[in-house]
mmCIF file of C-alpha atoms in Angstrom:
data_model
loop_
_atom_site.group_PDB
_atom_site.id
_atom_site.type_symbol
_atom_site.label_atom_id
_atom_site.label_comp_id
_atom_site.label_asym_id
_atom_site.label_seq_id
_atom_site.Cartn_x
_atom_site.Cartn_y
_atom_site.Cartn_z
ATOM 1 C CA UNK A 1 -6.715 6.884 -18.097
ATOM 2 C CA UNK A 2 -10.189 8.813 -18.257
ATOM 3 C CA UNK A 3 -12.146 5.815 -17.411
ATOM 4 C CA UNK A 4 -10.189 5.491 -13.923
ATOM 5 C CA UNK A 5 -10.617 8.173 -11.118
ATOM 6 C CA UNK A 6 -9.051 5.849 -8.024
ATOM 7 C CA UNK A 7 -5.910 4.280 -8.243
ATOM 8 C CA UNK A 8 -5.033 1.972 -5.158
ATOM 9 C CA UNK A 9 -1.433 1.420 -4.347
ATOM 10 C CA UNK A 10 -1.029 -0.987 -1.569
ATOM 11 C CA UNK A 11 2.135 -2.858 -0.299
ATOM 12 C CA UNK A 12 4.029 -3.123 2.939
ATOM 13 C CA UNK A 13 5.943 -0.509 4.885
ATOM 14 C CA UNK A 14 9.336 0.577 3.011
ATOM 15 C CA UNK A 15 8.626 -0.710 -0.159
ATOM 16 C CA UNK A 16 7.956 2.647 -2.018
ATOM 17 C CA UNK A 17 4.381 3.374 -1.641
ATOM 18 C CA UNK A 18 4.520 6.986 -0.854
ATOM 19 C CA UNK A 19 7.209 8.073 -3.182
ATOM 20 C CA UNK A 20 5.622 5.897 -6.739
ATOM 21 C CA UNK A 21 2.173 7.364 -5.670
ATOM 22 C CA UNK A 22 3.207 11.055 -5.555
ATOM 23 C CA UNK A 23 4.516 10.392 -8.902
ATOM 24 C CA UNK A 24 1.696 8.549 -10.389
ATOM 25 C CA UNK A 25 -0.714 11.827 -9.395
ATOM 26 C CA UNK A 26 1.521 14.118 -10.588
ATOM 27 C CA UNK A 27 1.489 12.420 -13.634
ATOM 28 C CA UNK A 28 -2.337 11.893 -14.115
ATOM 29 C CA UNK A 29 -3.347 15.494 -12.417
ATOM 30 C CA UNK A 30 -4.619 13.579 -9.588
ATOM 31 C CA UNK A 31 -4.461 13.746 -5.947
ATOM 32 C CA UNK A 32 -2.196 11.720 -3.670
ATOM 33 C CA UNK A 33 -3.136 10.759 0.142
ATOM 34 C CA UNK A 34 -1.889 7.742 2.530
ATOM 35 C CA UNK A 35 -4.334 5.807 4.432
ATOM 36 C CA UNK A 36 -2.378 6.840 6.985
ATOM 37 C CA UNK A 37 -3.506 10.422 6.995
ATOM 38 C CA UNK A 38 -6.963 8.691 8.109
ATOM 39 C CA UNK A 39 -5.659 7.084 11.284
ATOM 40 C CA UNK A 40 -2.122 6.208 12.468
ATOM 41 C CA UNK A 41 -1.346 3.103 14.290
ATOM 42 C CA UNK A 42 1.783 3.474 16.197
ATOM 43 C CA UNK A 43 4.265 4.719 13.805
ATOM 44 C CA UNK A 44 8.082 3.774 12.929
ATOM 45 C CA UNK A 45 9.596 3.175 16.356
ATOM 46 C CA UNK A 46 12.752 5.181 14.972
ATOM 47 C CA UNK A 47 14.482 8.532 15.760
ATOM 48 C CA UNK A 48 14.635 11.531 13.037
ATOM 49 C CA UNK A 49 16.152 14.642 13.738
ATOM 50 C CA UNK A 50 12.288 16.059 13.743
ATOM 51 C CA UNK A 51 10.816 13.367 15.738
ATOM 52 C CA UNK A 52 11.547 11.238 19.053
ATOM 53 C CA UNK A 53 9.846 7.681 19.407
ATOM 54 C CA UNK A 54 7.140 8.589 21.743
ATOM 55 C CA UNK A 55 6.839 6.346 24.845
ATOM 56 C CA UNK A 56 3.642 4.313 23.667
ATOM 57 C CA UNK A 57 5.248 3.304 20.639
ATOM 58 C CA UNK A 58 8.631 2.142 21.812
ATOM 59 C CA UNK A 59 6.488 0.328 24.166
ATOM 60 C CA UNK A 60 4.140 -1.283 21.147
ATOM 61 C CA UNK A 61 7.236 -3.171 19.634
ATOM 62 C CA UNK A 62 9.289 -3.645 22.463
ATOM 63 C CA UNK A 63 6.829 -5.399 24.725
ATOM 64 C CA UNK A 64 4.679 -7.653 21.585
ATOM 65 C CA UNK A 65 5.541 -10.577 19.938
ATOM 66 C CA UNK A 66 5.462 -10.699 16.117
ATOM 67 C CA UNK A 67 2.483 -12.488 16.026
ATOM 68 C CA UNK A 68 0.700 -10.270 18.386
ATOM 69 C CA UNK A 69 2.428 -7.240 16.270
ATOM 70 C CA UNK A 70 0.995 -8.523 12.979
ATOM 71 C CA UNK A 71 -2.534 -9.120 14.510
ATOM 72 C CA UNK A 72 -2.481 -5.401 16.092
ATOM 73 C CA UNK A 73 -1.847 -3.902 12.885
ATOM 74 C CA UNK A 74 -4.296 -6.212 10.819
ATOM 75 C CA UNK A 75 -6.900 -5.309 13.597
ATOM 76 C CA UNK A 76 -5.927 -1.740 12.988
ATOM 77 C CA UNK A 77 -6.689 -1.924 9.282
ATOM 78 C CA UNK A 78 -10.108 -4.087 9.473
ATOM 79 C CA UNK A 79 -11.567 -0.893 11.689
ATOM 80 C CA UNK A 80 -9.929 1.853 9.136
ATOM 81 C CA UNK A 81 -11.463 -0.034 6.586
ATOM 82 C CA UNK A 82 -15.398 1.341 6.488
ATOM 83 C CA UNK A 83 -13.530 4.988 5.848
ATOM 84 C CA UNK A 84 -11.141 3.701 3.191
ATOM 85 C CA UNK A 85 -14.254 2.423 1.636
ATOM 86 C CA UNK A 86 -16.002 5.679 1.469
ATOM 87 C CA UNK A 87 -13.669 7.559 0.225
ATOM 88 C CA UNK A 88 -13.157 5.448 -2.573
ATOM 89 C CA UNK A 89 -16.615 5.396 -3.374
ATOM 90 C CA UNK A 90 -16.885 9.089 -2.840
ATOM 91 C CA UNK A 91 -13.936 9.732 -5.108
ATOM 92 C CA UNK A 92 -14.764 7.006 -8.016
ATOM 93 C CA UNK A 93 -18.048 8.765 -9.060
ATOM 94 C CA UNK A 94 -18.059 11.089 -12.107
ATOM 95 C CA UNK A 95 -16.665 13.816 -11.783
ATOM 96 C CA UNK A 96 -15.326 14.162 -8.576
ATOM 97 C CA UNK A 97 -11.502 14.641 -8.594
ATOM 98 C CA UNK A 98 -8.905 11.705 -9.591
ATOM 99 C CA UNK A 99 -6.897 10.014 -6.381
ATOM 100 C CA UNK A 100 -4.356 8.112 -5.851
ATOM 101 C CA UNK A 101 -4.575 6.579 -2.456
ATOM 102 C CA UNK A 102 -1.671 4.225 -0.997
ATOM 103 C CA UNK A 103 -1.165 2.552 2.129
ATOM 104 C CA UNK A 104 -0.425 -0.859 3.852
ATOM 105 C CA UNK A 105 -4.416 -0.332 5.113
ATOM 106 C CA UNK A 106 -5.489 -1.513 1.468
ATOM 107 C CA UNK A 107 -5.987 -5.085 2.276
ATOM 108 C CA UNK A 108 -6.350 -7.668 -0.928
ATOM 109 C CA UNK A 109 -9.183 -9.495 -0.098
ATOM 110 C CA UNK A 110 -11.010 -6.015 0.813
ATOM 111 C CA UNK A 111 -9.835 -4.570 -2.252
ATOM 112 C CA UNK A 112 -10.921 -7.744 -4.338
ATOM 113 C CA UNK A 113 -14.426 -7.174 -3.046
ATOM 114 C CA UNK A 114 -14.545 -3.751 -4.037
ATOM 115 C CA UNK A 115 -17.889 -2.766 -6.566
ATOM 116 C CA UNK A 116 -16.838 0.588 -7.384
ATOM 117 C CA UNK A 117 -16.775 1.671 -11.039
ATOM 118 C CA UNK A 118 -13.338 3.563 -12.055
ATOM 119 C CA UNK A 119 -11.062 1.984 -9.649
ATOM 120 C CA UNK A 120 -7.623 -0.396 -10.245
ATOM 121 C CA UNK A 121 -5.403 -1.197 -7.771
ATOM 122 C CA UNK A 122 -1.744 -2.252 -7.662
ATOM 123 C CA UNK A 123 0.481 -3.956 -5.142
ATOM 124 C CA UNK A 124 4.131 -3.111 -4.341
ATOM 125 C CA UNK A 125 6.676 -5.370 -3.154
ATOM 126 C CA UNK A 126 10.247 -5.581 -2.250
ATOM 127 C CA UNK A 127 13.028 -7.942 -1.022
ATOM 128 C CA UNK A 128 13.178 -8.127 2.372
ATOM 129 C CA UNK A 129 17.073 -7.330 2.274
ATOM 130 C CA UNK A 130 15.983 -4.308 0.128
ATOM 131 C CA UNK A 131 13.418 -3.513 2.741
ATOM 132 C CA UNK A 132 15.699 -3.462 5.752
ATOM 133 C CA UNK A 133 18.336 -1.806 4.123
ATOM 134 C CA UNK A 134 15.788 1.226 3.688
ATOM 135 C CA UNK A 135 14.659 0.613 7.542
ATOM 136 C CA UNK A 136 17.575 0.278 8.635
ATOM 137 C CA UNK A 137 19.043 4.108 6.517
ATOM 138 C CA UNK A 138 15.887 5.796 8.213
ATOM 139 C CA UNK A 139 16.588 4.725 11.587
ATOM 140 C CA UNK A 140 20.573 5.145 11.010
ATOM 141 C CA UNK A 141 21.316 1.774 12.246
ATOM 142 C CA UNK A 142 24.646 1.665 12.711
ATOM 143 C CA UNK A 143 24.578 4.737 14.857
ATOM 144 C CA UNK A 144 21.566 3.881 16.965
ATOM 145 C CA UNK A 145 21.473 2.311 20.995
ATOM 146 C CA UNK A 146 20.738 -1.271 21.121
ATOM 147 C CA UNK A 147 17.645 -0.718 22.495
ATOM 148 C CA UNK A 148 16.736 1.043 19.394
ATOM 149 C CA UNK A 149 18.035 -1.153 16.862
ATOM 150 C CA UNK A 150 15.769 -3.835 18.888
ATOM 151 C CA UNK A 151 12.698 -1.715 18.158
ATOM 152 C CA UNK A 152 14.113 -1.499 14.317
ATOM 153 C CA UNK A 153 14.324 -4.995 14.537
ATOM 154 C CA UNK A 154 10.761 -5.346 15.749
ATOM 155 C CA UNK A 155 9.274 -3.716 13.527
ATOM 156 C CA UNK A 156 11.325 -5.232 10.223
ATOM 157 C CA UNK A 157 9.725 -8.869 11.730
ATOM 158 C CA UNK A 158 6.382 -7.684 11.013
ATOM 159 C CA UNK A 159 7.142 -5.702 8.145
ATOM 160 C CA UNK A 160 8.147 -9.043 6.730
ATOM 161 C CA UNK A 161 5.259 -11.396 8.602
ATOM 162 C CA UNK A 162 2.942 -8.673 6.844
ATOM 163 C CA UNK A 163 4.312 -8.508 3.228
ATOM 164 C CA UNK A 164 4.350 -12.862 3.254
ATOM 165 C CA UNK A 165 0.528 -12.601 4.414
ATOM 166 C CA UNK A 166 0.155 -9.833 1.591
ATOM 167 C CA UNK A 167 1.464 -12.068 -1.316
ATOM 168 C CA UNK A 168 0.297 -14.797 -0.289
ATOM 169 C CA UNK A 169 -3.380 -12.639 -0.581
ATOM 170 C CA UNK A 170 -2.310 -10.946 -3.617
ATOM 171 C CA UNK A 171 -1.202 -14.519 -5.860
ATOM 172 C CA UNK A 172 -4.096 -15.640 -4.445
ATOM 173 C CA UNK A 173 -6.791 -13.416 -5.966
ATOM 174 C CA UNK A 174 -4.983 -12.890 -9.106
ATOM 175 C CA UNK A 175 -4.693 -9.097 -8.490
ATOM 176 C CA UNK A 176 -1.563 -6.972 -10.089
ATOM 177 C CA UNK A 177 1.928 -6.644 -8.486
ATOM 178 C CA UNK A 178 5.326 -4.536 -9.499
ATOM 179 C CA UNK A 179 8.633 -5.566 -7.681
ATOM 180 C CA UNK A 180 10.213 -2.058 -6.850
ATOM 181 C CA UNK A 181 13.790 -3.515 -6.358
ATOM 182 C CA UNK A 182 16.933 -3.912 -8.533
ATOM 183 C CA UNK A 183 17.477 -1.005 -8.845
ATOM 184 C CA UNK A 184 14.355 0.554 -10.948
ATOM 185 C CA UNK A 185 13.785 4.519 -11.163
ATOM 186 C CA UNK A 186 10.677 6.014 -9.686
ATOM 187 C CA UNK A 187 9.797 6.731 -13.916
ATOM 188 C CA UNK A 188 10.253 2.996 -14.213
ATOM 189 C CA UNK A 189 7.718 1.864 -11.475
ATOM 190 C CA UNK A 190 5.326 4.648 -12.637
ATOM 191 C CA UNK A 191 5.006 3.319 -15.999
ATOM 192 C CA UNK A 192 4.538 0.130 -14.664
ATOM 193 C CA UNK A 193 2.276 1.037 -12.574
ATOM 194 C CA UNK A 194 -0.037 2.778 -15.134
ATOM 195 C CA UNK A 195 0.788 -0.088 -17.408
ATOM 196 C CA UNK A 196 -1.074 -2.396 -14.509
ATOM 197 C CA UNK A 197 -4.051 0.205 -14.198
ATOM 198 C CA UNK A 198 -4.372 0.305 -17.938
ATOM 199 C CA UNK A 199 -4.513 -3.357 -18.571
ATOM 200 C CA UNK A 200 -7.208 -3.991 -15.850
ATOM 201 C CA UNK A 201 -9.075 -1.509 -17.404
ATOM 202 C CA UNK A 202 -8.894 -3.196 -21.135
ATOM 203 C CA UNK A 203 -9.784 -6.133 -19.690
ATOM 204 C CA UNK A 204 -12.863 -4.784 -17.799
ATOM 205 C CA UNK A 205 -13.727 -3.280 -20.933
ATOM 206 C CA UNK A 206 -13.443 -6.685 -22.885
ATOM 207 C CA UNK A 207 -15.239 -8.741 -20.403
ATOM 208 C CA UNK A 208 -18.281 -6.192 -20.192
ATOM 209 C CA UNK A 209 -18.739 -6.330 -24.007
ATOM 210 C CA UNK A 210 -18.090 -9.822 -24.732
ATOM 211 C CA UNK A 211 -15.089 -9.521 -26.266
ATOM 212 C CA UNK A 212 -15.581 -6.487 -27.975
ATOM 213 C CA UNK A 213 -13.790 -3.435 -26.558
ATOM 214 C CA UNK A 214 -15.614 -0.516 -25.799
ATOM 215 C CA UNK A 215 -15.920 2.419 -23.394
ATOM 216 C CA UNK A 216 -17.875 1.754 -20.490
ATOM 217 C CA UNK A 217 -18.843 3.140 -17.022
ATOM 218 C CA UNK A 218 -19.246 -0.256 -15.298
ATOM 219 C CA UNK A 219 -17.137 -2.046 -12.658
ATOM 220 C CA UNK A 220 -13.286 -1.600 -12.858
ATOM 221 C CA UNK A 221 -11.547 -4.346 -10.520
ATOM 222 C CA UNK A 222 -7.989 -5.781 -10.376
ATOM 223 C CA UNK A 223 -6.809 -7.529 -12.828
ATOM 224 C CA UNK A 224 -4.488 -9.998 -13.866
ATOM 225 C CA UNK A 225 -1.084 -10.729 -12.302
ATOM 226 C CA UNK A 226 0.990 -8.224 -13.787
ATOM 227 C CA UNK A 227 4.525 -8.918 -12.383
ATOM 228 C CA UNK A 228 7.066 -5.961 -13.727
#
């Protein structure tokens, strides 16, 4: 993996972004960071023993409709974007340390039109019953108010509105994908994951010597679907 220095996990919320990315820097020596650490947009409208819904964001997803949800977030992610950008850039060139960044923020199309050397990028997805189920455990749905499962249920609609849009993006552009339900182990979805990031970069390789494989510094983009 010495010719990539940025790997990109993206995918929607509750699909496993956080915990597979940990675990892919671990196991390349790299750094891990969200694109949420860069700017939050109102968070999960759900109760933890640390942490009360503050006011704003119960009012975010109990007064907006799922369209109007969806379009706050994308709007959210089109302004982080310009600082997602540079540090990718800043983190792709030689030498600087490896990263492995992951976040809903990582947009397809904006990824796609990436020209930074020593990147690959992967997209996670999950079942939307496997997705609320894992919504539904953090909030502690069963014991919650109505009024908070309404919020829960809130935000699940665009969770789902968002992932569609996603895939739609993703299958579009050709780029690389990994299912992270039925029951796969974090080791799994790491080695598929690397498995992705390894393949785009043989296949940057070919393309940039005609065929011929060889070691180079140029452009690494997503690849080919890589469904695992």
């Amino acid at each position: 993996m010495r010719d990539v220095r940025v790997v990109l996990i993206g995918g929607t919320s509750n699909t496993g972004k956080s915990t597979v990315a940990e675990a892919v820097a671990e196991r390349l020596g790299f750094e891990h960071r969200s694109t949420d650490g860069l700017a939050r947009h109102p968070g999960r409208p759900w109760r933890t023993p640390e942490h009360e819904v503050p006011a704003h964001v119960a009012e975010h997803y109990g007064t907006l409709t799922t369209d109007e949800l969806l379009a706050s977030v994308l709007d959210h992610y089109e302004r982080l974007w310009p600082r997602i950008e540079e540090l990718i850039t800043d983190r792709a060139r030689a030498g600087a340390p490896g990263l492995v960044l992951e976040g809903s923020a990582l947009l397809p199309d904006r990824v796609a039109r990436l020209t930074v050397p020593r990147t690959a990028a992967v997209w996670l997805t999950a079942g939307e019953s496997v997705v609320r189920d894992r919504v539904r455990a953090a909030g502690r749905y069963e014991e919650a108010t109505d009024a908070e499962r309404h919020l829960m249920d809130r935000f699940l609609a665009r969770t789902g509105r968002y992932q569609t849009l996603m895939l739609d993006a993703v299958e579009a552009l050709g780029l690389d994908r990994i299912d992270t339900g039925g029951g796969r182990t974090v080791g799994d979805l790491v080695d598929a994951v690397l498995a992705a990031v390894a393949a785009q970069v043989r296949t940057e390789r070919s393309y940039r010597a005609g065929g011929n494989l060889c070691v180079t510094d140029e452009e690494t983009r997503p690849g080919r679907p890589h469904h695992a």
